[in-house]
Amino acid sequence: MNDTLKCITGFVAGAAIGYSLSLLIAPEEGAQLRKRILDEAEALAEGLINEGAALTKQAKETMNKTAS
């Protein structure tokens, strides 16, 4: 893994942890908080899947250019 990807991964992980902690600290009813956390986790997972697909596509294109 190159340095840029490590940096991006670290930033995303830190942001996710910070956001999760802010949700837990915020005063909110239990059921509402659980729903909000679930909604945010689903949105994060969808975003990561999309980013992974884009990176996979970019890697394949790079491999094809290199093989030519």
Short mmCIF file of C-alpha atoms in Angstrom, two decimals:
data_model
loop_
_atom_site.label_atom_id
_atom_site.label_comp_id
_atom_site.label_asym_id
_atom_site.label_seq_id
_atom_site.Cartn_x
_atom_site.Cartn_y
_atom_site.Cartn_z
CA MET A 1 0.00 0.00 0.00
CA ASN A 2 1.48 3.35 -0.95
CA ASP A 3 1.81 6.29 1.42
CA THR A 4 -1.09 8.26 -0.05
CA LEU A 5 -3.51 5.37 0.37
CA LYS A 6 -2.31 4.84 3.95
CA CYS A 7 -2.87 8.52 4.67
CA ILE A 8 -6.38 8.49 3.19
CA THR A 9 -7.26 5.29 5.05
CA GLY A 10 -6.03 6.77 8.33
CA PHE A 11 -7.97 9.97 7.76
CA VAL A 12 -11.22 8.13 6.97
CA ALA A 13 -10.81 5.82 9.97
CA GLY A 14 -10.10 8.76 12.28
CA ALA A 15 -13.07 10.70 10.97
CA ALA A 16 -15.36 7.70 11.43
CA ILE A 17 -14.16 7.14 14.99
CA GLY A 18 -14.52 10.82 15.86
CA TYR A 19 -17.99 11.01 14.38
CA SER A 20 -19.08 7.86 16.19
CA LEU A 21 -17.85 9.24 19.50
CA SER A 22 -19.66 12.51 18.92
CA LEU A 23 -22.90 10.58 18.35
CA LEU A 24 -22.44 8.68 21.59
CA ILE A 25 -21.72 11.84 23.60
CA ALA A 26 -24.62 13.85 22.15
CA PRO A 27 -27.76 13.87 24.32
CA GLU A 28 -30.35 11.83 22.47
CA GLU A 29 -32.82 9.07 23.36
CA GLY A 30 -31.52 5.53 23.03
CA ALA A 31 -33.81 4.42 20.20
CA GLN A 32 -33.18 7.60 18.21
CA LEU A 33 -29.44 7.33 18.75
CA ARG A 34 -29.34 3.69 17.64
CA LYS A 35 -31.34 4.53 14.49
CA ARG A 36 -29.06 7.48 13.73
CA ILE A 37 -25.93 5.36 14.21
CA LEU A 38 -27.36 2.63 11.98
CA ASP A 39 -28.29 5.13 9.26
CA GLU A 40 -24.85 6.72 9.36
CA ALA A 41 -23.12 3.33 9.33
CA GLU A 42 -25.12 2.30 6.27
CA ALA A 43 -24.24 5.55 4.49
CA LEU A 44 -20.56 5.10 5.37
CA ALA A 45 -20.59 1.50 4.14
CA GLU A 46 -22.20 2.55 0.86
CA GLY A 47 -19.61 5.28 0.39
CA LEU A 48 -16.76 2.86 1.08
CA ILE A 49 -18.18 0.35 -1.40
CA ASN A 50 -18.39 3.07 -4.06
CA GLU A 51 -14.84 4.23 -3.33
CA GLY A 52 -13.59 0.64 -3.46
CA ALA A 53 -15.26 0.13 -6.82
CA ALA A 54 -13.69 3.32 -8.17
CA LEU A 55 -10.24 2.30 -6.91
CA THR A 56 -10.65 -1.18 -8.41
CA LYS A 57 -11.62 0.35 -11.76
CA GLN A 58 -8.64 2.70 -11.64
CA ALA A 59 -6.29 -0.17 -10.77
CA LYS A 60 -7.59 -2.27 -13.67
CA GLU A 61 -7.16 0.64 -16.08
CA THR A 62 -3.62 1.19 -14.84
CA MET A 63 -2.82 -2.51 -15.23
CA ASN A 64 -4.22 -2.51 -18.77
CA LYS A 65 -2.13 0.54 -19.70
CA THR A 66 0.98 -1.05 -18.19
CA ALA A 67 0.38 -4.35 -20.00
CA SER A 68 0.05 -2.61 -23.38
#
